[in-house]
Short mmCIF file of C-alpha atoms in Angstrom, two decimals:
data_model
loop_
_atom_site.label_atom_id
_atom_site.label_comp_id
_atom_site.label_asym_id
_atom_site.label_seq_id
_atom_site.Cartn_x
_atom_site.Cartn_y
_atom_site.Cartn_z
CA MET K 21 79.43 92.81 58.72
CA GLY K 22 80.06 94.86 61.66
CA ARG K 23 78.03 95.53 64.82
CA GLY K 24 76.43 98.59 63.27
CA SER K 25 74.91 96.53 60.43
CA SER K 26 73.36 94.17 62.82
CA GLY K 27 71.75 97.05 64.79
CA LEU K 28 70.40 98.52 61.57
CA ARG K 29 68.96 95.11 60.59
CA ARG K 30 67.26 94.84 64.02
CA LEU K 31 65.81 98.32 63.63
CA VAL K 32 64.58 97.50 60.07
CA HIS K 33 63.05 94.31 61.53
CA GLU K 34 61.43 96.18 64.35
CA ILE K 35 60.06 98.84 61.90
CA ALA K 36 58.61 96.03 59.67
CA LYS K 37 56.85 94.38 62.64
CA PHE K 38 55.51 97.74 64.02
CA GLY K 39 54.31 98.53 60.42
CA ALA K 40 52.44 95.16 60.30
CA VAL K 41 50.73 95.76 63.66
CA GLY K 42 50.14 99.45 62.70
CA GLY K 43 48.77 98.51 59.28
CA ALA K 44 46.19 96.30 60.92
CA GLY K 45 45.41 99.02 63.34
CA LEU K 46 45.03 101.43 60.51
CA LEU K 47 42.35 99.25 58.93
CA VAL K 48 40.64 98.73 62.27
CA ASN K 49 40.70 102.49 62.85
CA LEU K 50 39.31 103.42 59.37
CA LEU K 51 36.78 100.66 59.34
CA VAL K 52 35.28 101.58 62.84
CA PHE K 53 35.44 105.38 61.83
CA ASN K 54 33.52 104.82 58.70
CA LEU K 55 31.15 102.39 60.33
CA VAL K 56 30.36 104.76 63.23
CA ARG K 57 30.16 107.79 60.85
CA HIS K 58 27.72 106.10 58.61
CA THR K 59 25.55 104.36 61.10
CA THR K 60 25.20 107.03 63.75
CA ASP K 61 24.63 110.74 63.94
CA LEU K 62 27.87 111.32 66.01
CA PRO K 63 29.93 114.26 64.80
CA VAL K 64 32.94 113.24 62.65
CA VAL K 65 35.65 113.89 65.36
CA ARG K 66 33.64 111.91 67.92
CA ALA K 67 33.34 109.01 65.58
CA SER K 68 37.15 109.35 65.02
CA VAL K 69 38.08 109.20 68.67
CA ILE K 70 35.89 106.05 69.15
CA ALA K 71 37.75 104.51 66.24
CA THR K 72 41.09 105.53 67.63
CA VAL K 73 40.27 104.00 70.90
CA VAL K 74 39.38 100.60 69.49
CA ALA K 75 42.54 100.80 67.35
CA ILE K 76 44.67 101.63 70.43
CA ILE K 77 43.37 98.49 72.07
CA SER K 78 43.98 96.20 69.17
CA ASN K 79 47.47 97.75 68.74
CA TYR K 80 48.51 97.14 72.28
CA ILE K 81 47.63 93.45 71.94
CA GLY K 82 49.81 93.25 68.68
CA PHE K 83 52.63 95.32 69.93
CA ARG K 84 53.01 93.26 73.22
CA HIS K 85 52.44 89.85 71.63
CA PHE K 86 54.10 90.34 68.22
CA THR K 87 56.24 93.46 67.74
CA TYR K 88 57.92 93.73 71.15
CA ARG K 89 57.26 90.23 72.60
CA ASP K 90 60.99 89.94 73.28
CA ARG K 91 61.19 93.06 75.37
CA ASP K 92 61.19 93.43 79.05
CA LYS K 93 57.89 92.26 80.58
CA SER K 94 58.73 92.81 84.21
CA GLY K 95 56.54 96.08 84.69
CA ARG K 96 53.37 95.42 82.80
CA THR K 97 51.41 98.02 84.83
CA LYS K 98 54.02 100.61 84.14
CA GLU K 99 54.12 99.65 80.44
CA LEU K 100 50.41 99.62 80.07
CA THR K 101 50.17 103.14 81.86
CA LEU K 102 52.94 104.49 79.53
CA PHE K 103 51.36 102.99 76.41
CA LEU K 104 48.04 104.61 77.31
CA LEU K 105 49.73 107.98 77.99
CA PHE K 106 51.58 108.05 74.66
CA SER K 107 48.58 106.61 72.85
CA ALA K 108 46.31 109.49 74.27
CA VAL K 109 48.93 111.98 72.99
CA GLY K 110 48.84 110.16 69.55
CA LEU K 111 44.99 110.37 69.81
CA VAL K 112 45.16 114.11 70.21
CA ILE K 113 47.55 114.51 67.28
CA GLU K 114 45.55 112.26 65.09
CA ASN K 115 42.22 113.88 65.84
CA GLY K 116 43.53 117.32 66.06
CA VAL K 117 44.46 117.16 62.39
CA LEU K 118 40.85 115.96 61.55
CA TYR K 119 39.46 118.65 64.00
CA VAL K 120 41.29 121.53 62.21
CA ALA K 121 40.32 120.23 58.80
CA THR K 122 36.71 119.68 59.67
CA TYR K 123 35.95 122.72 62.03
CA GLY K 124 38.66 125.15 60.75
CA PHE K 125 38.40 124.57 57.13
CA GLY K 126 35.00 123.08 56.72
CA TRP K 127 36.41 119.92 54.99
CA ASP K 128 33.95 117.35 56.18
CA SER K 129 32.90 115.24 53.11
CA PRO K 130 33.31 111.68 53.59
CA LEU K 131 36.36 111.63 51.35
CA GLU K 132 37.89 114.68 52.95
CA SER K 133 37.35 113.25 56.46
CA ASN K 134 39.02 110.03 55.44
CA VAL K 135 42.01 111.93 54.02
CA PHE K 136 42.52 113.98 57.02
CA LYS K 137 41.92 111.09 59.38
CA PHE K 138 44.66 109.19 57.45
CA LEU K 139 46.98 112.20 57.58
CA GLY K 140 46.52 112.35 61.36
CA ILE K 141 47.15 108.76 61.75
CA GLY K 142 50.35 108.99 59.82
CA ILE K 143 51.74 112.01 61.91
CA ALA K 144 50.64 110.30 65.16
CA THR K 145 52.20 107.13 64.13
CA LEU K 146 55.70 108.79 63.89
CA PHE K 147 55.31 110.10 67.46
CA ARG K 148 53.92 106.66 68.60
CA PHE K 149 56.94 104.68 67.06
CA TRP K 150 59.42 106.86 68.79
CA SER K 151 57.68 107.02 72.24
CA TYR K 152 56.73 103.20 72.38
CA ARG K 153 60.29 101.95 71.48
CA THR K 154 61.82 104.62 73.74
CA TRP K 155 59.61 104.50 76.85
CA VAL K 156 57.01 101.73 76.70
CA PHE K 157 58.53 98.52 75.28
CA LYS K 158 62.20 99.00 76.58
CA ALA K 159 64.69 96.68 74.96
CA LEU K 160 66.44 93.99 77.02
CA PRO K 161 70.28 94.09 76.82
CA ALA K 162 71.86 92.68 73.60
CA PRO K 163 72.87 89.07 74.11
CA GLU K 164 76.43 89.99 73.10
CA LEU K 165 76.51 92.54 76.07
CA VAL K 166 75.05 90.04 78.56
CA ALA K 167 77.54 87.44 77.58
CA SER K 168 80.42 89.87 77.88
CA ALA K 169 79.23 90.99 81.25
CA GLU K 170 78.83 87.40 82.42
CA GLU K 171 82.38 86.54 81.16
CA ILE K 172 83.86 89.55 83.05
CA LEU K 173 81.98 88.51 86.16
CA ALA K 174 83.07 84.97 85.92
CA GLN K 175 86.83 86.11 85.40
CA ALA K 176 86.52 88.25 88.54
CA GLU K 177 85.37 85.43 90.60
CA ARG K 178 88.19 83.19 89.45
CA ARG K 179 90.83 85.67 90.33
CA PRO K 180 92.43 85.06 93.87
CA ARG K 181 91.50 87.68 96.31
CA SER K 182 94.34 89.94 97.31
CA LYS K 183 95.06 89.89 101.00
CA GLN K 184 94.33 93.17 102.76
CA ARG K 185 97.25 94.72 104.61
CA VAL K 186 96.65 95.31 108.23
CA SER K 187 98.15 98.62 109.46
#
């Protein structure tokens, strides 16, 4: 197999791990959403925002320590800032779908709210996957590239230095 297939294999593995954390986050999000919705008098979108924030917190822990544990850890403050920024955009996407369904179309039964909450999560997840892997959890260089670069440097150090001409 060529290099392309190992890259594809890594991407599939990453998507699977992202999906596992995301699936747990989905359950947290929907559980908290329905719990808040049925135990308080909060409007549906506010209950959803609370649930999304709880899911964002649990997802960061899962992404950092499971999905992207092998990624660069040198800039945690920057990583967390970017994670929160892109998560906030995802929150707006997710809850925007629910808002339009609820207040734009009047679809606010428990079933309709859950369907549009789920749809919003799905759309926001596509954005989050792209943004997290591109900007937040940056990949370390591939081991083959590091080894190749180290070999080039070692060869350069072994070469005799050419004497400079004095004019």
